[in-house]
Short mmCIF file of C-alpha atoms in Angstrom, two decimals:
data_model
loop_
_atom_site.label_atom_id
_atom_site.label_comp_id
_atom_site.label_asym_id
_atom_site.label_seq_id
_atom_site.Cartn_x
_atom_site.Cartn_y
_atom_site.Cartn_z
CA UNK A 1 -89.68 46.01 -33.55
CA UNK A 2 -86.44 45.57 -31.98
CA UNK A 3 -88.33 46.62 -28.13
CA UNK A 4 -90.99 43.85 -29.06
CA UNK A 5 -88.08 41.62 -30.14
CA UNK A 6 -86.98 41.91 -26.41
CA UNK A 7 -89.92 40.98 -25.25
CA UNK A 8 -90.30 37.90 -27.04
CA UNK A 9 -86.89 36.65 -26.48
CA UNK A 10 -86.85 37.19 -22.50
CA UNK A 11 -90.62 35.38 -22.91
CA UNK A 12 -89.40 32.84 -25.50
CA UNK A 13 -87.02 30.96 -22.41
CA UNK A 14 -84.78 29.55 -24.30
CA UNK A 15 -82.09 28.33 -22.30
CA UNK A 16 -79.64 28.94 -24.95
CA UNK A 17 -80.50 32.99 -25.13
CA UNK A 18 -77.91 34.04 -22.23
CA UNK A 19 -77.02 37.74 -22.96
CA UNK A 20 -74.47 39.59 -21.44
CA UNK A 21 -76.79 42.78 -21.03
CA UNK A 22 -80.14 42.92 -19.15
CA UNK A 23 -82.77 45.83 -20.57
CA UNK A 24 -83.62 47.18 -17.07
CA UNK A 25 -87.05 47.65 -15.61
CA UNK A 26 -88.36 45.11 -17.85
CA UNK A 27 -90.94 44.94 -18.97
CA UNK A 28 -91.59 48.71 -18.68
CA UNK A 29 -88.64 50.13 -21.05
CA UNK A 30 -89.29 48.11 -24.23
CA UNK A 31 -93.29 48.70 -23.83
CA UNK A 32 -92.35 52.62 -23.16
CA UNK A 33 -90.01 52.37 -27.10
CA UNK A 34 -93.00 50.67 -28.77
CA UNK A 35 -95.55 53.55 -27.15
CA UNK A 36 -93.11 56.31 -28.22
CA UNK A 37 -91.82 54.77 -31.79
CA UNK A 38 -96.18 54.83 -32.36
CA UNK A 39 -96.16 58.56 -31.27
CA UNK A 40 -93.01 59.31 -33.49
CA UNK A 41 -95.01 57.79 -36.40
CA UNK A 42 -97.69 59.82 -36.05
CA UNK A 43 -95.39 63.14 -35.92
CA UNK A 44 -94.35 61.76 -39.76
CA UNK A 45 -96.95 63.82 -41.45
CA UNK A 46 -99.77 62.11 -43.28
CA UNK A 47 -97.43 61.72 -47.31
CA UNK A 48 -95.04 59.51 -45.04
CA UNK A 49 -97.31 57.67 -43.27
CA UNK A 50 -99.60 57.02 -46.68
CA UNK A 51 -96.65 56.19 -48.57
CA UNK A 52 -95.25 53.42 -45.89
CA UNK A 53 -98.83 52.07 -45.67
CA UNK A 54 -99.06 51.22 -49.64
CA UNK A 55 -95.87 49.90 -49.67
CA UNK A 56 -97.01 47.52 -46.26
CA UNK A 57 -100.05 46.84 -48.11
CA UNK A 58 -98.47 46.06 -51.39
CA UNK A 59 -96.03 43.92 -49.45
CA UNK A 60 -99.01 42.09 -47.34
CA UNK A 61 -100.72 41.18 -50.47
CA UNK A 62 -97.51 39.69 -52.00
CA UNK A 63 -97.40 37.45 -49.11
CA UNK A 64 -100.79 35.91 -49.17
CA UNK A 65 -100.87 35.54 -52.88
CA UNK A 66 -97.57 34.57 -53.05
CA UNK A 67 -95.46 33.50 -50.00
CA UNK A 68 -97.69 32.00 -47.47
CA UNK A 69 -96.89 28.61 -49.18
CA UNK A 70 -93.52 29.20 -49.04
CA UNK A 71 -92.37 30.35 -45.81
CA UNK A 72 -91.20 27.85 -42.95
CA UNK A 73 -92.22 29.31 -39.99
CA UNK A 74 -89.33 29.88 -37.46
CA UNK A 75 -87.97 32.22 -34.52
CA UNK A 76 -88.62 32.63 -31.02
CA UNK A 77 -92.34 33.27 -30.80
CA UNK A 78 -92.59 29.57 -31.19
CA UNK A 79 -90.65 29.18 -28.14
CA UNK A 80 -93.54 31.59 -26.11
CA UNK A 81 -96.39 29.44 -27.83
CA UNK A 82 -94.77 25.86 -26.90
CA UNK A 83 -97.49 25.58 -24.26
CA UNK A 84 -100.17 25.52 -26.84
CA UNK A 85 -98.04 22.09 -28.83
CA UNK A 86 -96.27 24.57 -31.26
CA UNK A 87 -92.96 23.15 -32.09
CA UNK A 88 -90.46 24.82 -31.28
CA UNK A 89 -87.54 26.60 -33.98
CA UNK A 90 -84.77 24.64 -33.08
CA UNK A 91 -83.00 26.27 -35.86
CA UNK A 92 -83.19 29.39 -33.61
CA UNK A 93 -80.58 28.00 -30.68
CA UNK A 94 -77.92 26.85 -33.91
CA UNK A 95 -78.14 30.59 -34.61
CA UNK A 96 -78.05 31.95 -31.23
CA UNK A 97 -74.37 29.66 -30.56
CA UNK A 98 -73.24 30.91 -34.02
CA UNK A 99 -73.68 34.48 -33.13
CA UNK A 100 -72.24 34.53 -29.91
CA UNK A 101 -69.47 32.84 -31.16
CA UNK A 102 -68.69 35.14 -33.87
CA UNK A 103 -68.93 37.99 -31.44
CA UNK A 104 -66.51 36.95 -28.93
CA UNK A 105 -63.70 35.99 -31.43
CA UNK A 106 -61.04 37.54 -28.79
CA UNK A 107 -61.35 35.24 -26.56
CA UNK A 108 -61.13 31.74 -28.60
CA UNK A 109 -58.48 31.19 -27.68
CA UNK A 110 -60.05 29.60 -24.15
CA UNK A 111 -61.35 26.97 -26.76
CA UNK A 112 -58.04 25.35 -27.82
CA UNK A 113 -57.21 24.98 -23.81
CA UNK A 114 -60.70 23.23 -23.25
CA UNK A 115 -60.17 20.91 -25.45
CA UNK A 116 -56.08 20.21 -24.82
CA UNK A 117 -56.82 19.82 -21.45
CA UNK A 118 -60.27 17.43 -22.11
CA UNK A 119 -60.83 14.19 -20.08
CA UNK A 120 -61.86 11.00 -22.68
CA UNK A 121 -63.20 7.70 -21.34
CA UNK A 122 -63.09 5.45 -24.03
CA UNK A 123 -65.21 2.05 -24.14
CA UNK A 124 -65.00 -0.87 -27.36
CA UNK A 125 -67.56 -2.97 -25.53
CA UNK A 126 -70.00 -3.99 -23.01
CA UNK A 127 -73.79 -2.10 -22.02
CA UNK A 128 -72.68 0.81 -19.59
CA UNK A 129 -75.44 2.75 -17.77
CA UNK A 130 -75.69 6.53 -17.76
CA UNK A 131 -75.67 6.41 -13.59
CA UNK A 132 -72.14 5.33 -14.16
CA UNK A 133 -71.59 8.57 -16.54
CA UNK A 134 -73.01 10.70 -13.67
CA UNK A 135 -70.77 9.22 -10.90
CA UNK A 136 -67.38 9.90 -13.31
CA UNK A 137 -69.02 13.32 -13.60
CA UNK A 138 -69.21 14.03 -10.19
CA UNK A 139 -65.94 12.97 -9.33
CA UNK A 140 -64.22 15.23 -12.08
CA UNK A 141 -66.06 17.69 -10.62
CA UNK A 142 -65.56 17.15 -6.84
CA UNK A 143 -61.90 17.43 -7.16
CA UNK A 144 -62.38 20.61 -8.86
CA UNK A 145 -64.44 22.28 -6.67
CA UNK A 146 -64.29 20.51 -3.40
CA UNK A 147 -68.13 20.52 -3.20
CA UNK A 148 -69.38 17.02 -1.10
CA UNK A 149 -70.58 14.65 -3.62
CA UNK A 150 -74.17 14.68 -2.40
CA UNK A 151 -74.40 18.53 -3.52
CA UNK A 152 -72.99 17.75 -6.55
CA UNK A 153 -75.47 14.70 -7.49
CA UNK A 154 -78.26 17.29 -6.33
CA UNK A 155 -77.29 19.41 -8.32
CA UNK A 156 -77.21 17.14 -11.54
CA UNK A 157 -80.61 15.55 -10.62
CA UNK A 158 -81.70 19.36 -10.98
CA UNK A 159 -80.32 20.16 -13.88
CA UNK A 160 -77.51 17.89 -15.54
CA UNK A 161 -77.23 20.70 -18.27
CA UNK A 162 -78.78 21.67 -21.44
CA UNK A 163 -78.97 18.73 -24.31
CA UNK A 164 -77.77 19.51 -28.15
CA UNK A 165 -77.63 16.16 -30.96
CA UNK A 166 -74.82 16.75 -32.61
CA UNK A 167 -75.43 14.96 -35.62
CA UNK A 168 -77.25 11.36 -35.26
CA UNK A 169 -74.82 9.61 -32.54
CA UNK A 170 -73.38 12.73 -30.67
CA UNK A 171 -75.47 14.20 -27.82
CA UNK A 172 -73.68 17.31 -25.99
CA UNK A 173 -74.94 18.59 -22.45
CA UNK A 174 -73.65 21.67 -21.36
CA UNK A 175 -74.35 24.54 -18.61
CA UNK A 176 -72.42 26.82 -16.08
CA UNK A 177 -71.84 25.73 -12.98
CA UNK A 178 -70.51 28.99 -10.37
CA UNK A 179 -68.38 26.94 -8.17
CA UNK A 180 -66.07 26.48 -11.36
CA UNK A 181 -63.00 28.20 -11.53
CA UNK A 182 -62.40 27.31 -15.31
CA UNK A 183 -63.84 24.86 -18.25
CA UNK A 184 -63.94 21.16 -18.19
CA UNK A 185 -65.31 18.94 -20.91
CA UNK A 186 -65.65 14.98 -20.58
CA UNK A 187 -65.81 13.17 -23.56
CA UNK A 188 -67.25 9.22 -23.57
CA UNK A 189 -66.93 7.26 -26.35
CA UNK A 190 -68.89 4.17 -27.20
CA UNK A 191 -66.76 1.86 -29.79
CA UNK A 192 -67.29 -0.95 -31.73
CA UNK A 193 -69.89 -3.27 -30.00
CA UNK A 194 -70.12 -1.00 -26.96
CA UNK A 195 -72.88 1.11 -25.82
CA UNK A 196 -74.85 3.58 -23.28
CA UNK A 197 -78.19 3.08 -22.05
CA UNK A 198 -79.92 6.67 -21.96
CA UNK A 199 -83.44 7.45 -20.32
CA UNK A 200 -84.58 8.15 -23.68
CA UNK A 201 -83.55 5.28 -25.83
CA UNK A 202 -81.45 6.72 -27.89
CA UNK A 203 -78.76 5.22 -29.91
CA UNK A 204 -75.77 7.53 -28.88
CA UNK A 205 -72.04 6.55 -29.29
CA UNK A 206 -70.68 9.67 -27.78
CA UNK A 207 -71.85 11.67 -24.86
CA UNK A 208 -69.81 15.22 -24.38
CA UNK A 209 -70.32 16.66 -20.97
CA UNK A 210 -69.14 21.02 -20.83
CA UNK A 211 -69.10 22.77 -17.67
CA UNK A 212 -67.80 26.49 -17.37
CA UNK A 213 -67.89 29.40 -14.44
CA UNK A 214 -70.92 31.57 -14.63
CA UNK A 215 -68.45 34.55 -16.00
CA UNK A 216 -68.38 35.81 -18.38
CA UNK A 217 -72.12 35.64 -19.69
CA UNK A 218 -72.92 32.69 -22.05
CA UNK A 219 -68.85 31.14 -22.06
CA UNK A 220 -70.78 27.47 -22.01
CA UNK A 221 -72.92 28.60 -25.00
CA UNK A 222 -70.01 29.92 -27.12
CA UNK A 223 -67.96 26.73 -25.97
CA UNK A 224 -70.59 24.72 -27.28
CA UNK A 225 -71.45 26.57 -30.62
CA UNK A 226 -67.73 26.10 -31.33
CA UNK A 227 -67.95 22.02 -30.64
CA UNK A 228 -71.35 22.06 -32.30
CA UNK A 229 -69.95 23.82 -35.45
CA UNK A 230 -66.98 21.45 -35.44
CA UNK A 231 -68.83 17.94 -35.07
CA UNK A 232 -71.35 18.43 -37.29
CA UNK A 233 -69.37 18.22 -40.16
CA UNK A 234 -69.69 15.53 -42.72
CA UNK A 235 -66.42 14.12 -42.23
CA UNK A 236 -66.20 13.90 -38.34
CA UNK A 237 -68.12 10.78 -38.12
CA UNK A 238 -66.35 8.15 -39.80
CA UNK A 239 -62.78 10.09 -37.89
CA UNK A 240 -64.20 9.97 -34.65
CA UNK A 241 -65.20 6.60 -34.56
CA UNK A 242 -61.68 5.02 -36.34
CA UNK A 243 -59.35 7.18 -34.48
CA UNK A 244 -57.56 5.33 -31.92
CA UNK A 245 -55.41 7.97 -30.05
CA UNK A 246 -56.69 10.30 -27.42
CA UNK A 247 -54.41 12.74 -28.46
CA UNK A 248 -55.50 12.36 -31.93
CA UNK A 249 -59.36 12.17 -30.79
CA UNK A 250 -58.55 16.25 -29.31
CA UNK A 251 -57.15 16.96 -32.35
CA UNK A 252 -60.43 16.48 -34.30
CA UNK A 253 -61.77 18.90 -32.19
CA UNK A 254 -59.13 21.36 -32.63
CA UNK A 255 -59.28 24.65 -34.77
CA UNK A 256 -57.15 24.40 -37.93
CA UNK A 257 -54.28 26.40 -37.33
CA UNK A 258 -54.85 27.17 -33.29
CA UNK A 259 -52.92 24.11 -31.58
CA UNK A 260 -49.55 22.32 -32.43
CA UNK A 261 -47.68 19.70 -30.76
CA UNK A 262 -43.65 20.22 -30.97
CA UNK A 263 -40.95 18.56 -28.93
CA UNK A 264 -39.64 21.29 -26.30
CA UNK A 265 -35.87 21.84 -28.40
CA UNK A 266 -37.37 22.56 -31.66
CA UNK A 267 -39.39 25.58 -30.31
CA UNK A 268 -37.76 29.36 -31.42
CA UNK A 269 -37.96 31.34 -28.20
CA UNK A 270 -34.92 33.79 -27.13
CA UNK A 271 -34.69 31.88 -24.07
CA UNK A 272 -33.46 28.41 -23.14
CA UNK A 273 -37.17 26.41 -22.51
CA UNK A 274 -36.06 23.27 -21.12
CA UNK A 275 -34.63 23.60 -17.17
CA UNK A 276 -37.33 26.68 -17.07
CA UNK A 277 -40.45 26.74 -15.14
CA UNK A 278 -43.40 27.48 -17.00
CA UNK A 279 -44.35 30.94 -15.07
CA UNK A 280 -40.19 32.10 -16.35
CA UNK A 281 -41.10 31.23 -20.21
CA UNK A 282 -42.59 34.57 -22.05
CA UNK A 283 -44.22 33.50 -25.29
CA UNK A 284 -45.38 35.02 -28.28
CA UNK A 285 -48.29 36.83 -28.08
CA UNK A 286 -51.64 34.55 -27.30
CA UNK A 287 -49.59 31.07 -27.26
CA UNK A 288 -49.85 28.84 -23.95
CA UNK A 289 -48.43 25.94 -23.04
CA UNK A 290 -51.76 23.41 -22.93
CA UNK A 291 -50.24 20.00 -21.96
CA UNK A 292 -47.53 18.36 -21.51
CA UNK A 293 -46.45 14.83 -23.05
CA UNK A 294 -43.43 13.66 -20.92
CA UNK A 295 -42.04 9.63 -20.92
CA UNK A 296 -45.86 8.75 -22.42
CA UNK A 297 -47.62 10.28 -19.09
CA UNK A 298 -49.53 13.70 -19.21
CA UNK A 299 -48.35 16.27 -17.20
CA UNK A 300 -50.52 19.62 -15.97
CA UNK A 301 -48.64 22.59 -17.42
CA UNK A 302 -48.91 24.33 -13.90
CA UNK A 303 -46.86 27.07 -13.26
CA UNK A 304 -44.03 25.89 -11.33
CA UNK A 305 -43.86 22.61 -13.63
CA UNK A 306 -40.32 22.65 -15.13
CA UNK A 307 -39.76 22.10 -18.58
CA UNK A 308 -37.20 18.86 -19.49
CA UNK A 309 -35.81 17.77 -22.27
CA UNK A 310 -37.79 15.36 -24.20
CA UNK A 311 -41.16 17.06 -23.45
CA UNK A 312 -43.71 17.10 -26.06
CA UNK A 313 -45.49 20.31 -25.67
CA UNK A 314 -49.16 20.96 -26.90
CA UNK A 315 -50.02 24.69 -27.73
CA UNK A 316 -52.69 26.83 -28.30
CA UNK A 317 -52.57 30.42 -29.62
CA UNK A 318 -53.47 32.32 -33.05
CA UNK A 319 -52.33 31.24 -35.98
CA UNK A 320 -49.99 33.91 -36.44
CA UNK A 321 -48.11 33.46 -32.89
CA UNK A 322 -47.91 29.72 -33.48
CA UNK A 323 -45.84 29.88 -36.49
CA UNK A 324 -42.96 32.35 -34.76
CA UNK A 325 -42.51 29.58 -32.97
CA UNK A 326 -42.03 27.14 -35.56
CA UNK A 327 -39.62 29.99 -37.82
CA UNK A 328 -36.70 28.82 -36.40
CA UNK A 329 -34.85 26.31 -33.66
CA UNK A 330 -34.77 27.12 -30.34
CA UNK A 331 -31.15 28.34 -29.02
CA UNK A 332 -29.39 24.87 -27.53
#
């Protein structure tokens, strides 16, 4: 089962199924385990083999007199038979973000910085055009990457990125793009009497645009799972529309517990933080300096930014590592 499983999950192509391992000379591995797991059941002995089959049968009955009314069909194989007008388990990609999430807990912490570092374009009226969303797009990206801009728009007439609803009014595209050194997301948001034409009609009032390197394997899919598992809660609607700051907007987006924003003298490190650049400061554990909030402009935490006094730092880090920081005030 689990070589068949392979088979129908490379076959299923669903862009969301990105692992970081490759079964190698596919297809001929996974059909060699199913032609030896047959040959090890038949080296069972006939009492095993007659007991499984009664308890398949028994089980195969129960079905049919029982379950086949109440079963929802789901999985991949739906995604190999979408040719034939099967839909598809979308159910199956929600999973596939939630498990790759859960199994690359260490490094969440790449999370908190996507989001501190996020670029929002916020509109409260007027018809925009999604042409206009492409050209911001490919500006953010140009400077990051230095590609020309015709490349760029190529590439997004290709393949602008894989699309997720998040909720009724949130649609999320996201996909890696190599050139990338690390993770941008671009948030628009459609207030009040604005709103964004889309190809397909919809009614969206926020478009979230994720890009991230091609390493490690499936970083865009986690990203998104942990977005997806954020704005789909029932309470993110009505916050997302009334809140006014951008700071505050990140927040919502935020981890409980991972981020904090503190004024640069109230932090508890043994050194002196403000007349220090930020490649001299040693913090604990998984904490990093995010952003910087200095005379109301945002400032890149780069490494030979110095720190002065009145800075409003955001931070990312565990939980644990954020409040050593917060134990007691920094030395003066």
């Amino acid at each position: 089962m689990v070589c068949m499983a392979v088979i129908v999950m490379r076959e299923s192509r669903i862009e969301s199924y990105k692992p970081g391992f490759n079964t190698p000379l596919y297809p001929w591995l996974p059909v060699l385990g199913i032609l030896i797991s047959f040959w090890l059941i038949v080296q069972m002995g006939v009492l095993a083999i007659g007991f499984t089959g009664m308890v398949v049968m028994a089980c195969v009955l129960w079905y049919f007199f029982y379950g086949v009314d109440r079963v929802r069909r789901g999985g991949a194989w739906l995604h190999v038979h979408e040719r034939l007008e099967l839909k598809p388990d979308e159910s199956l990609e929600d999973e596939l973000m939630g498990i790759v999430e859960e199994r690359t807990s260490a490094e969440n912490i790449s999370y908190e910085l996507l989001i501190a570092r996020s670029l929002v374009f916020d509109s409260s009226e007027g018809v925009h055009h999604f042409e206009e969303v492409k050209a911001v797009i490919t500006e953010a990206l140009h400077e990051r990457t230095c590609l020309p801009d015709a490349e760029l728009e190529q590439a997004f007439a290709d393949n602008l990125g894989r699309k997720h609803l998040l909720g009724s009014k949130v649609a999320l595209w996201y996909r890696d793009f190599p050139e990338l050194e690390e993770s941008i997301l671009l948030i628009f948001r459609y207030r009040e009497s604005a709103s964004i034409e889309l190809p397909d009609n919809q009614e969206i009032k926020a478009l979230i645009f994720l890009f991230t390197p091609a390493e490690p394997a499936g970083l865009d899919l986690r990203l998104a799972g942990q977005l997806a598992s954020i704005m789909e809660g029932e309470a993110f609607a009505s916050e997302w529309v009334s809140t006014e700051e951008h700071s505050a907007l990140r927040d919502l987006l935020m981890r409980d517990g991972h981020f904090m924003h503190a004024n640069v003298e109230e932090l508890a490190t043994e050194h002196k933080l403000v007349g220090s650049s930020i490649s001299e400061i040693e913090l604990p554990e998984s904490c990093q300096i995010a952003l910087i909030v200095r005379d109301g402009q945002l400032v890149s935490p780069s490494p030979n930014e110095t720190l002065q006094s009145g800075d409003t730092l955001t931070l990312v880090g565990e939980k644990r590592a954020l409040k050593k920081l917060t134990e007691a005030k920094a030395p003066r």
